[in-house]
Amino acid sequence: MEARLKLYDYSKLKPRLYQETIAATAIKRNTLVVLPTGLGKTLIAVLVAAYRLQKYPKSKILMMAPTRPLCAQHQKTFKKLLKIDDEKIILVTGKIKPEKRKLLYKDATIVISTPQCIQNDLKRGILKLTNFSLAIFDESHRCVKDYAYTFVAKKYVEQSLYPLILGLTASPGGKIERISEIKRNLKIEAVEIRSETDKDVAPYVQKTKREWVYVELPEEFKKIRELLNEALNERISVLKEKNLLNKDAKMKDLIKLSNKLAEVYYEKGNRNAGFALSVTAEAIKIDHAIDLLETQGIKPLFDYFTRLSKDTSRTTKRMLNDPRVIKAVALTKELYEKGFIHPKMKKLLSIVKDLIKLNRNVRIIVFANYRATINEILKKFKENGIDARKLVGQAKKSIDKGLKQREQIAIINEFNLGLFNVLVCSSIGEEGLSINAVDYVIFYENVPSEIRRIQRRGRTGRTAPGKVIFLITKGTRDEAYYWASFHREKKMKKILYSMREKNRIKTLLDWLR
């Protein structure tokens, strides 16, 4: 068996049966692999790459991932598991000059890069995919609309003499339309999905317990919410009267409406569309304020109102002059000055302190959506003697510039070495990065996206049993988001299992037939 893949180093890591079975499908057809975090999607990519290089000895492999830290991680894995000279497995970034990149492409066997870099080089003409026998799209749930993956996949199929595509993700999404779009963009012919309950995967899955911690929204918060809801409902009513919205309008409906109205207004100069666009923009701002209040707390809401006060647009000024919004802003300022924090913050501090008291070496990841919340969590942790760091992406427009990608890698390495207890993450910590042996994952707030829910949860239970703790504010969007992502995840699995190849190849014995 091992002799069949001459370029794979079996002494370093022996593939599991389900990985070989999935790879057996992936070498024959363009395949979308859906596998929980920590169960070795990258190893499947390495196996398929080894096979393609064996079948087409002078060909090349393209491996893409959304971020440079993730690309660097993949380069390390490919170097470890393949019997190929290290200098032939290259990491290409936009920081390398185009002339140099052209030479690297020419000499490399395996090219690892971000899709944006590959897209740009294809457009410049310094890269041709003629001799690439495999293109791997990591985090392939991103392959929708005009994301760079879509362009690269199209060019790859057009240019390659022997194209084969492999998509990897923990969750492509819960809507049939989105999954179908990903399949269409990546020219997918087969779907291979495994969940923790599949018989061939179950022996390798660590048990992950779940705990739900509920808190009540304080009365002071409810007063602000009531004022903002009144202001929001008035604007929703205006849009309903114009037959632009139905009664169940949510943020996504408002954003969709805003995009449609903007198109009509800017292309045709329709005044009615302009008025409706302004009302919709106000509704979106108020809706976001309610979301911050319910799921994040007073400081993030206070910071948001402060930013809006500096906005000179007529829409924002009109919204801020609404008597109910004026009162809501004043109440928020009052609570901020009194030091009010969201009850979830108190509960989070209590949970983390107790966990560290039980085990000084415990490793915890706290996920939060907003940087203001992340910074507030870090401040409270520091005040309480909790050793924590933040992991956030780069932000060009934000006052908080975030972390450069080399800084992100350094922090992850320190966390993996156990140099501190708690990592407080934005969405950057959800996708792909190898964070080892996390004991607890805490959702500071819940997310409506099933993709993000699965990715967050997958940070624990990778190499040892773990636990996921959901902080939920009763009777708020926090609770609604929890159930939305729960049901979407169930729906996603049902869709994908129905798509799974019925008569797929059973073992690797068929690889060279």
Short mmCIF file of C-alpha atoms in Angstrom, two decimals:
data_model
loop_
_atom_site.label_atom_id
_atom_site.label_comp_id
_atom_site.label_asym_id
_atom_site.label_seq_id
_atom_site.Cartn_x
_atom_site.Cartn_y
_atom_site.Cartn_z
CA MET A 1 0.00 0.00 0.00
CA GLU A 2 2.65 2.50 1.06
CA ALA A 3 4.72 1.80 -2.05
CA ARG A 4 1.89 3.12 -4.19
CA LEU A 5 2.55 6.72 -3.12
CA LYS A 6 6.28 7.14 -3.52
CA LEU A 7 6.28 10.82 -2.60
CA TYR A 8 4.32 10.52 0.65
CA ASP A 9 6.39 9.93 3.80
CA TYR A 10 4.40 7.32 5.71
CA SER A 11 6.97 7.29 8.52
CA LYS A 12 5.94 10.83 9.49
CA LEU A 13 2.18 10.34 9.67
CA LYS A 14 0.10 7.34 8.69
CA PRO A 15 -3.19 8.31 7.01
CA ARG A 16 -6.43 7.21 8.63
CA LEU A 17 -8.83 5.01 6.69
CA TYR A 18 -11.41 7.77 6.17
CA GLN A 19 -8.69 10.08 4.83
CA GLU A 20 -7.60 7.44 2.32
CA THR A 21 -11.22 6.76 1.34
CA ILE A 22 -11.93 10.45 0.76
CA ALA A 23 -8.66 10.86 -1.15
CA ALA A 24 -9.63 7.90 -3.32
CA THR A 25 -12.63 9.89 -4.52
CA ALA A 26 -10.66 13.13 -4.82
CA ILE A 27 -8.06 11.71 -7.23
CA LYS A 28 -10.77 10.78 -9.72
CA ARG A 29 -13.09 13.79 -9.65
CA ASN A 30 -13.29 17.42 -8.66
CA THR A 31 -14.25 16.97 -5.01
CA LEU A 32 -15.59 19.09 -2.17
CA VAL A 33 -14.42 17.70 1.18
CA VAL A 34 -16.44 18.70 4.24
CA LEU A 35 -14.74 17.54 7.42
CA PRO A 36 -14.85 18.88 11.01
CA THR A 37 -11.90 20.97 12.17
CA GLY A 38 -9.02 18.89 13.49
CA LEU A 39 -9.73 15.75 11.47
CA GLY A 40 -7.03 16.26 8.86
CA LYS A 41 -8.33 17.96 5.73
CA THR A 42 -4.81 19.12 4.86
CA LEU A 43 -3.47 15.56 5.00
CA ILE A 44 -6.06 14.55 2.39
CA ALA A 45 -4.75 17.38 0.20
CA VAL A 46 -1.19 16.10 0.65
CA LEU A 47 -2.23 12.56 -0.34
CA VAL A 48 -3.97 13.76 -3.50
CA ALA A 49 -0.99 15.99 -4.34
CA ALA A 50 1.40 13.04 -3.93
CA TYR A 51 -0.75 10.94 -6.27
CA ARG A 52 -0.98 13.64 -8.95
CA LEU A 53 2.78 14.25 -8.90
CA GLN A 54 3.33 10.51 -9.23
CA LYS A 55 0.92 10.32 -12.16
CA TYR A 56 2.26 13.50 -13.80
CA PRO A 57 5.93 13.66 -12.65
CA LYS A 58 6.74 16.98 -14.31
CA SER A 59 3.58 18.75 -13.18
CA LYS A 60 2.99 21.24 -10.36
CA ILE A 61 0.51 21.62 -7.51
CA LEU A 62 -1.30 24.82 -6.46
CA MET A 63 -2.43 25.12 -2.83
CA MET A 64 -4.38 28.22 -1.79
CA ALA A 65 -5.65 29.53 1.55
CA PRO A 66 -7.23 32.88 2.50
CA THR A 67 -4.43 34.22 4.72
CA ARG A 68 -0.63 34.21 4.77
CA PRO A 69 -0.40 32.61 8.25
CA LEU A 70 -2.58 29.75 7.02
CA CYS A 71 -0.46 29.43 3.86
CA ALA A 72 2.70 29.28 6.00
CA GLN A 73 1.10 26.53 8.06
CA HIS A 74 0.31 24.52 4.92
CA GLN A 75 3.85 24.94 3.61
CA LYS A 76 5.16 23.45 6.86
CA THR A 77 2.79 20.46 6.54
CA PHE A 78 3.68 19.78 2.89
CA LYS A 79 7.41 19.95 3.66
CA LYS A 80 6.97 17.53 6.55
CA LEU A 81 4.89 14.90 4.73
CA LEU A 82 6.22 14.89 1.17
CA LYS A 83 9.52 13.49 -0.10
CA ILE A 84 10.23 16.61 -2.11
CA ASP A 85 13.11 19.05 -1.69
CA ASP A 86 12.05 21.86 0.64
CA GLU A 87 13.07 24.54 -1.85
CA LYS A 88 10.55 23.10 -4.33
CA ILE A 89 7.66 23.78 -1.91
CA ILE A 90 7.35 27.55 -2.02
CA LEU A 91 5.24 30.19 -0.31
CA VAL A 92 4.45 33.09 -2.64
CA THR A 93 3.15 36.41 -1.32
CA GLY A 94 2.55 39.85 -2.76
CA LYS A 95 5.56 41.13 -0.82
CA ILE A 96 7.85 39.29 -3.25
CA LYS A 97 8.62 41.31 -6.39
CA PRO A 98 6.78 40.16 -9.57
CA GLU A 99 10.03 39.27 -11.40
CA LYS A 100 11.08 37.08 -8.48
CA ARG A 101 7.63 35.46 -8.27
CA LYS A 102 7.83 34.54 -11.96
CA LEU A 103 11.10 32.68 -11.34
CA LEU A 104 9.71 30.97 -8.24
CA TYR A 105 6.69 29.69 -10.19
CA LYS A 106 8.98 28.30 -12.87
CA ASP A 107 11.21 26.34 -10.46
CA ALA A 108 8.63 25.19 -7.90
CA THR A 109 6.83 21.87 -7.67
CA ILE A 110 4.27 23.00 -5.09
CA VAL A 111 3.08 26.62 -5.00
CA ILE A 112 1.31 27.81 -1.85
CA SER A 113 -0.30 31.24 -1.88
CA THR A 114 -3.39 33.34 -1.23
CA PRO A 115 -5.99 33.38 -4.02
CA GLN A 116 -5.62 37.16 -4.34
CA CYS A 117 -1.92 36.82 -5.15
CA ILE A 118 -2.60 34.05 -7.69
CA GLN A 119 -5.43 36.06 -9.26
CA ASN A 120 -3.20 39.11 -9.67
CA ASP A 121 -0.37 37.10 -11.21
CA LEU A 122 -2.74 35.38 -13.64
CA LYS A 123 -4.00 38.80 -14.73
CA ARG A 124 -0.43 40.11 -15.07
CA GLY A 125 0.52 37.08 -17.14
CA ILE A 126 3.47 36.09 -14.93
CA LEU A 127 1.76 32.81 -14.01
CA LYS A 128 0.28 30.17 -16.29
CA LEU A 129 -1.55 27.15 -14.88
CA THR A 130 -0.94 24.92 -17.91
CA ASN A 131 1.26 22.44 -16.06
CA PHE A 132 -0.62 22.33 -12.74
CA SER A 133 -2.20 18.91 -12.21
CA LEU A 134 -4.05 19.86 -9.00
CA ALA A 135 -5.53 23.04 -7.52
CA ILE A 136 -6.48 22.95 -3.83
CA PHE A 137 -8.91 25.53 -2.44
CA ASP A 138 -8.73 25.61 1.37
CA GLU A 139 -11.65 27.20 3.24
CA SER A 140 -13.59 26.73 0.02
CA HIS A 141 -16.83 28.02 1.57
CA ARG A 142 -15.43 31.39 0.46
CA CYS A 143 -15.78 30.47 -3.22
CA VAL A 144 -18.89 32.57 -3.82
CA LYS A 145 -19.63 35.73 -5.79
CA ASP A 146 -16.49 37.63 -6.80
CA TYR A 147 -14.06 36.17 -4.25
CA ALA A 148 -10.68 35.45 -5.90
CA TYR A 149 -11.22 31.67 -5.72
CA THR A 150 -13.94 31.94 -8.36
CA PHE A 151 -11.62 33.66 -10.85
CA VAL A 152 -8.71 31.28 -10.18
CA ALA A 153 -10.89 28.17 -10.57
CA LYS A 154 -12.19 29.40 -13.93
CA LYS A 155 -8.69 30.17 -15.23
CA TYR A 156 -7.32 26.89 -13.91
CA VAL A 157 -9.89 24.79 -15.76
CA GLU A 158 -9.30 26.83 -18.93
CA GLN A 159 -5.49 26.61 -18.82
CA SER A 160 -4.51 23.28 -17.24
CA LEU A 161 -3.66 20.30 -19.44
CA TYR A 162 -4.89 17.93 -16.70
CA PRO A 163 -7.12 19.87 -14.28
CA LEU A 164 -8.27 18.46 -10.95
CA ILE A 165 -9.84 20.54 -8.18
CA LEU A 166 -10.01 19.80 -4.45
CA GLY A 167 -12.09 22.00 -2.14
CA LEU A 168 -11.66 21.80 1.64
CA THR A 169 -13.98 23.23 4.31
CA ALA A 170 -15.48 22.50 7.71
CA SER A 171 -18.76 24.04 6.59
CA PRO A 172 -19.88 25.32 3.17
CA GLY A 173 -23.07 26.84 4.59
CA GLY A 174 -26.65 25.80 5.28
CA LYS A 175 -28.39 27.06 2.14
CA ILE A 176 -28.73 24.88 -0.93
CA GLU A 177 -28.20 27.98 -3.11
CA ARG A 178 -24.83 28.75 -1.50
CA ILE A 179 -23.64 25.14 -1.64
CA SER A 180 -24.71 24.91 -5.27
CA GLU A 181 -22.83 28.12 -6.07
CA ILE A 182 -19.64 26.76 -4.47
CA LYS A 183 -20.01 23.52 -6.42
CA ARG A 184 -20.61 25.41 -9.64
CA ASN A 185 -17.67 27.79 -9.17
CA LEU A 186 -15.27 24.96 -8.30
CA LYS A 187 -16.68 22.61 -10.98
CA ILE A 188 -17.37 20.07 -8.20
CA GLU A 189 -18.43 16.58 -9.30
CA ALA A 190 -18.37 14.75 -5.94
CA VAL A 191 -19.03 15.68 -2.32
CA GLU A 192 -17.32 13.87 0.55
CA ILE A 193 -18.73 14.77 3.95
CA ARG A 194 -18.01 13.30 7.37
CA SER A 195 -19.37 14.35 10.74
CA GLU A 196 -18.37 13.30 14.24
CA THR A 197 -20.97 10.51 14.17
CA ASP A 198 -19.78 8.73 10.99
CA LYS A 199 -18.47 5.25 11.82
CA ASP A 200 -15.08 5.69 10.14
CA VAL A 201 -14.50 9.06 11.85
CA ALA A 202 -15.96 8.43 15.33
CA PRO A 203 -12.88 6.59 16.76
CA TYR A 204 -10.75 9.69 16.12
CA VAL A 205 -13.16 12.27 17.52
CA GLN A 206 -12.54 13.67 20.98
CA LYS A 207 -15.60 14.23 23.13
CA THR A 208 -16.70 17.84 23.28
CA LYS A 209 -19.14 18.76 26.02
CA ARG A 210 -21.44 21.76 25.74
CA GLU A 211 -22.73 24.13 28.39
CA TRP A 212 -25.26 26.93 28.07
CA VAL A 213 -24.92 29.84 30.48
CA TYR A 214 -27.89 32.21 30.48
CA VAL A 215 -27.97 35.77 31.80
CA GLU A 216 -30.76 38.33 32.07
CA LEU A 217 -30.67 41.65 30.26
CA PRO A 218 -30.64 44.40 32.95
CA GLU A 219 -33.65 46.71 33.22
CA GLU A 220 -31.42 49.70 32.44
CA PHE A 221 -30.50 48.03 29.12
CA LYS A 222 -34.16 47.29 28.39
CA LYS A 223 -35.04 51.00 28.65
CA ILE A 224 -32.48 51.84 25.97
CA ARG A 225 -33.68 48.93 23.82
CA GLU A 226 -37.29 50.09 24.07
CA LEU A 227 -36.39 53.56 22.82
CA LEU A 228 -34.31 52.22 19.94
CA ASN A 229 -36.99 49.68 18.98
CA GLU A 230 -39.58 52.47 18.76
CA ALA A 231 -37.30 54.47 16.48
CA LEU A 232 -36.55 51.40 14.36
CA ASN A 233 -40.19 50.29 14.04
CA GLU A 234 -41.21 53.75 12.82
CA ARG A 235 -38.74 53.50 9.95
CA ILE A 236 -39.74 49.90 9.20
CA SER A 237 -43.38 51.06 9.01
CA VAL A 238 -42.47 53.72 6.43
CA LEU A 239 -40.76 51.09 4.29
CA LYS A 240 -43.71 48.69 4.68
CA GLU A 241 -46.15 51.37 3.57
CA LYS A 242 -44.14 51.69 0.38
CA ASN A 243 -44.30 47.88 -0.03
CA LEU A 244 -40.52 47.63 0.25
CA LEU A 245 -40.47 45.34 3.30
CA ASN A 246 -42.59 42.67 4.90
CA LYS A 247 -43.40 42.46 8.62
CA ASP A 248 -40.49 40.15 9.47
CA ALA A 249 -37.73 42.47 8.28
CA LYS A 250 -34.28 41.67 9.70
CA MET A 251 -30.84 43.20 9.22
CA LYS A 252 -30.13 41.05 6.15
CA ASP A 253 -33.43 42.24 4.59
CA LEU A 254 -32.50 45.87 5.26
CA ILE A 255 -29.06 45.45 3.70
CA LYS A 256 -30.54 43.70 0.65
CA LEU A 257 -33.11 46.49 0.28
CA SER A 258 -30.40 49.14 0.67
CA ASN A 259 -28.38 47.61 -2.17
CA LYS A 260 -31.43 47.50 -4.47
CA LEU A 261 -32.44 51.07 -3.68
CA ALA A 262 -28.89 52.34 -4.16
CA GLU A 263 -28.82 50.77 -7.61
CA VAL A 264 -32.10 52.44 -8.61
CA TYR A 265 -31.16 55.80 -7.08
CA TYR A 266 -27.63 56.13 -8.43
CA GLU A 267 -28.36 54.70 -11.87
CA LYS A 268 -31.72 56.38 -12.52
CA GLY A 269 -31.72 59.31 -10.08
CA ASN A 270 -35.11 58.25 -8.69
CA ARG A 271 -35.99 60.63 -5.81
CA ASN A 272 -38.39 58.21 -4.15
CA ALA A 273 -35.63 55.62 -4.11
CA GLY A 274 -33.32 58.23 -2.56
CA PHE A 275 -35.76 58.91 0.29
CA ALA A 276 -36.33 55.19 0.92
CA LEU A 277 -32.57 54.60 0.81
CA SER A 278 -32.07 57.23 3.51
CA VAL A 279 -34.76 55.68 5.74
CA THR A 280 -33.25 52.24 5.22
CA ALA A 281 -29.78 53.52 6.17
CA GLU A 282 -31.20 54.96 9.40
CA ALA A 283 -32.93 51.65 10.16
CA ILE A 284 -29.69 49.73 9.62
CA LYS A 285 -27.81 52.02 12.03
CA ILE A 286 -30.47 51.71 14.73
CA ASP A 287 -30.73 47.96 14.26
CA HIS A 288 -26.96 47.66 14.71
CA ALA A 289 -27.17 49.71 17.91
CA ILE A 290 -29.76 47.29 19.32
CA ASP A 291 -27.53 44.37 18.38
CA LEU A 292 -24.57 45.92 20.22
CA LEU A 293 -26.67 46.63 23.30
CA GLU A 294 -28.11 43.12 23.55
CA THR A 295 -25.06 41.06 22.63
CA GLN A 296 -22.03 43.22 23.52
CA GLY A 297 -22.77 45.79 26.21
CA ILE A 298 -22.66 49.47 27.08
CA LYS A 299 -19.10 50.39 26.10
CA PRO A 300 -19.32 49.03 22.51
CA LEU A 301 -22.66 50.86 22.14
CA PHE A 302 -21.21 54.07 23.61
CA ASP A 303 -18.24 53.84 21.22
CA TYR A 304 -20.65 53.33 18.30
CA PHE A 305 -22.74 56.38 19.20
CA THR A 306 -19.53 58.42 19.60
CA ARG A 307 -18.43 57.45 16.07
CA LEU A 308 -21.87 58.31 14.67
CA SER A 309 -21.74 61.75 16.30
CA LYS A 310 -18.71 62.54 14.13
CA ASP A 311 -20.51 61.46 10.94
CA THR A 312 -21.52 64.54 8.95
CA SER A 313 -23.97 62.80 6.57
CA ARG A 314 -27.57 64.05 6.58
CA THR A 315 -28.90 60.54 7.17
CA THR A 316 -26.91 60.05 10.36
CA LYS A 317 -27.66 63.57 11.62
CA ARG A 318 -31.39 63.05 11.08
CA MET A 319 -31.30 59.72 12.92
CA LEU A 320 -29.36 61.21 15.86
CA ASN A 321 -31.92 64.04 16.09
CA ASP A 322 -34.76 61.57 16.68
CA PRO A 323 -35.93 62.31 20.29
CA ARG A 324 -35.92 58.60 21.16
CA VAL A 325 -32.38 58.15 19.85
CA ILE A 326 -31.27 61.28 21.73
CA LYS A 327 -32.65 59.78 24.95
CA ALA A 328 -31.08 56.38 24.21
CA VAL A 329 -27.68 58.02 23.64
CA ALA A 330 -28.01 59.97 26.91
CA LEU A 331 -28.92 56.82 28.88
CA THR A 332 -26.03 54.93 27.29
CA LYS A 333 -23.61 57.71 28.28
CA GLU A 334 -24.97 57.68 31.82
CA LEU A 335 -24.53 53.90 32.19
CA TYR A 336 -21.06 54.07 30.63
CA GLU A 337 -19.95 56.72 33.10
CA LYS A 338 -21.32 54.61 35.96
CA GLY A 339 -19.20 51.68 34.76
CA PHE A 340 -22.08 49.38 33.73
CA ILE A 341 -20.99 46.23 31.95
CA HIS A 342 -22.96 43.49 30.24
CA PRO A 343 -23.88 40.65 32.65
CA LYS A 344 -22.09 38.28 30.26
CA MET A 345 -18.83 40.06 31.10
CA LYS A 346 -19.30 39.33 34.80
CA LYS A 347 -20.17 35.72 34.03
CA LEU A 348 -17.18 35.36 31.69
CA LEU A 349 -14.79 36.64 34.37
CA SER A 350 -16.26 34.25 36.93
CA ILE A 351 -16.02 31.24 34.59
CA VAL A 352 -12.43 31.95 33.48
CA LYS A 353 -11.20 32.62 37.03
CA ASP A 354 -12.73 29.34 38.23
CA LEU A 355 -11.19 27.37 35.35
CA ILE A 356 -7.71 28.77 36.02
CA LYS A 357 -8.10 28.09 39.74
CA LEU A 358 -8.87 24.42 38.93
CA ASN A 359 -5.97 24.11 36.45
CA ARG A 360 -3.15 26.65 36.23
CA ASN A 361 -2.20 25.30 32.77
CA VAL A 362 -5.70 25.46 31.29
CA ARG A 363 -6.02 26.88 27.77
CA ILE A 364 -9.10 28.84 26.85
CA ILE A 365 -10.25 30.62 23.69
CA VAL A 366 -12.87 33.35 24.00
CA PHE A 367 -14.55 34.39 20.75
CA ALA A 368 -16.03 37.88 20.36
CA ASN A 369 -17.25 39.70 17.26
CA TYR A 370 -16.10 43.24 17.89
CA ARG A 371 -12.72 44.74 18.73
CA ALA A 372 -14.25 47.08 21.28
CA THR A 373 -15.57 44.03 23.12
CA ILE A 374 -12.26 42.18 22.77
CA ASN A 375 -10.37 45.14 24.22
CA GLU A 376 -12.87 45.43 27.07
CA ILE A 377 -12.52 41.71 27.84
CA LEU A 378 -8.72 42.03 27.89
CA LYS A 379 -8.94 45.05 30.19
CA LYS A 380 -11.18 43.17 32.65
CA PHE A 381 -8.93 40.10 32.49
CA LYS A 382 -5.87 42.22 33.24
CA GLU A 383 -7.62 43.89 36.19
CA ASN A 384 -8.36 40.42 37.55
CA GLY A 385 -4.87 39.00 37.05
CA ILE A 386 -5.80 36.75 34.11
CA ASP A 387 -2.97 36.22 31.60
CA ALA A 388 -4.57 36.78 28.19
CA ARG A 389 -3.69 37.98 24.68
CA LYS A 390 -5.81 39.03 21.74
CA LEU A 391 -5.77 37.54 18.26
CA VAL A 392 -7.22 39.94 15.70
CA GLY A 393 -6.62 40.66 12.05
CA GLN A 394 -5.27 43.80 10.44
CA ALA A 395 -7.58 46.77 9.99
CA LYS A 396 -6.69 49.68 7.71
CA LYS A 397 -9.56 51.95 8.69
CA SER A 398 -9.72 51.22 12.40
CA ILE A 399 -7.98 53.24 15.11
CA ASP A 400 -6.96 49.86 16.49
CA LYS A 401 -4.61 48.71 13.71
CA GLY A 402 -4.75 45.13 14.91
CA LEU A 403 -1.97 42.62 14.43
CA LYS A 404 0.28 42.01 11.46
CA GLN A 405 0.27 38.44 10.21
CA ARG A 406 3.70 37.65 11.64
CA GLU A 407 2.42 38.91 15.02
CA GLN A 408 -0.61 36.64 14.73
CA ILE A 409 1.65 33.63 14.11
CA ALA A 410 3.87 34.56 17.08
CA ILE A 411 0.88 34.80 19.43
CA ILE A 412 -0.51 31.45 18.27
CA ASN A 413 2.90 29.82 18.80
CA GLU A 414 3.12 31.26 22.32
CA PHE A 415 -0.39 30.02 23.10
CA ASN A 416 0.44 26.56 21.74
CA LEU A 417 3.51 26.52 24.02
CA GLY A 418 1.31 27.30 27.03
CA LEU A 419 2.92 30.68 27.77
CA PHE A 420 -0.46 32.19 28.68
CA ASN A 421 -3.94 30.88 29.53
CA VAL A 422 -6.47 32.78 27.45
CA LEU A 423 -6.66 33.80 23.80
CA VAL A 424 -9.39 36.33 22.99
CA CYS A 425 -10.17 36.04 19.28
CA SER A 426 -12.04 37.85 16.57
CA SER A 427 -13.14 35.90 13.49
CA ILE A 428 -9.44 35.51 12.53
CA GLY A 429 -9.25 32.67 15.07
CA GLU A 430 -12.14 30.79 13.49
CA GLU A 431 -10.57 29.83 10.19
CA GLY A 432 -7.99 27.14 9.69
CA LEU A 433 -5.12 28.20 11.94
CA SER A 434 -3.62 25.35 13.94
CA ILE A 435 -4.31 26.11 17.58
CA ASN A 436 -3.48 23.00 19.59
CA ALA A 437 -5.10 21.34 22.60
CA VAL A 438 -7.63 23.98 23.64
CA ASP A 439 -9.53 22.91 26.75
CA TYR A 440 -12.40 25.38 26.53
CA VAL A 441 -14.00 27.53 23.84
CA ILE A 442 -16.30 30.29 25.07
CA PHE A 443 -18.75 32.09 22.78
CA TYR A 444 -19.03 35.60 24.26
CA GLU A 445 -21.85 36.12 21.81
CA ASN A 446 -23.62 33.79 19.43
CA VAL A 447 -23.42 34.05 15.66
CA PRO A 448 -26.26 33.40 13.20
CA SER A 449 -23.81 31.86 10.72
CA GLU A 450 -23.57 28.07 10.86
CA ILE A 451 -20.14 28.33 9.19
CA ARG A 452 -18.73 30.46 11.99
CA ARG A 453 -20.44 28.40 14.69
CA ILE A 454 -18.83 25.19 13.37
CA GLN A 455 -15.42 26.85 13.02
CA ARG A 456 -15.49 28.34 16.51
CA ARG A 457 -16.59 25.07 18.07
CA GLY A 458 -13.88 23.20 16.17
CA ARG A 459 -11.11 25.00 18.07
CA THR A 460 -11.52 22.54 20.96
CA GLY A 461 -11.66 18.74 21.04
CA ARG A 462 -8.92 18.42 18.42
CA THR A 463 -6.38 16.25 20.26
CA ALA A 464 -8.06 15.90 23.67
CA PRO A 465 -11.60 16.19 25.11
CA GLY A 466 -12.85 19.76 25.31
CA LYS A 467 -15.82 21.88 26.23
CA VAL A 468 -17.77 24.65 24.51
CA ILE A 469 -19.53 27.25 26.66
CA PHE A 470 -22.23 29.45 25.11
CA LEU A 471 -23.01 32.72 26.90
CA ILE A 472 -26.59 33.66 26.04
CA THR A 473 -28.64 36.70 27.03
CA LYS A 474 -32.25 35.54 27.47
CA GLY A 475 -34.92 36.98 25.21
CA THR A 476 -32.48 38.82 22.94
CA ARG A 477 -30.85 38.41 19.54
CA ASP A 478 -28.14 36.47 21.36
CA GLU A 479 -30.61 33.65 21.88
CA ALA A 480 -32.13 34.02 18.40
CA TYR A 481 -28.66 33.80 16.80
CA TYR A 482 -27.87 30.63 18.75
CA TRP A 483 -30.94 28.83 17.43
CA ALA A 484 -30.55 30.23 13.90
CA SER A 485 -27.05 28.76 13.52
CA PHE A 486 -28.12 25.53 15.26
CA HIS A 487 -30.90 24.89 12.74
CA ARG A 488 -28.78 25.99 9.77
CA GLU A 489 -26.06 23.53 10.72
CA LYS A 490 -28.58 20.68 10.84
CA LYS A 491 -29.97 21.72 7.46
CA MET A 492 -26.47 21.92 5.96
CA LYS A 493 -25.60 18.37 6.99
CA LYS A 494 -28.86 17.06 5.57
CA ILE A 495 -28.19 18.76 2.22
CA LEU A 496 -24.57 17.57 2.01
CA TYR A 497 -25.30 13.97 2.95
CA SER A 498 -27.90 13.86 0.19
CA MET A 499 -25.21 15.08 -2.24
CA ARG A 500 -22.57 12.62 -1.10
CA GLU A 501 -21.34 10.25 -3.77
CA LYS A 502 -23.20 6.95 -3.39
CA ASN A 503 -20.81 4.73 -5.28
CA ARG A 504 -17.50 6.29 -4.35
CA ILE A 505 -14.24 4.35 -4.48
CA LYS A 506 -13.83 2.31 -1.32
CA THR A 507 -10.08 2.10 -0.81
CA LEU A 508 -6.73 3.31 -2.08
CA LEU A 509 -6.22 0.01 -3.90
CA ASP A 510 -7.98 1.53 -6.88
CA TRP A 511 -5.72 4.56 -7.08
CA LEU A 512 -3.48 3.43 -9.91
CA ARG A 513 -6.06 1.51 -11.91
#
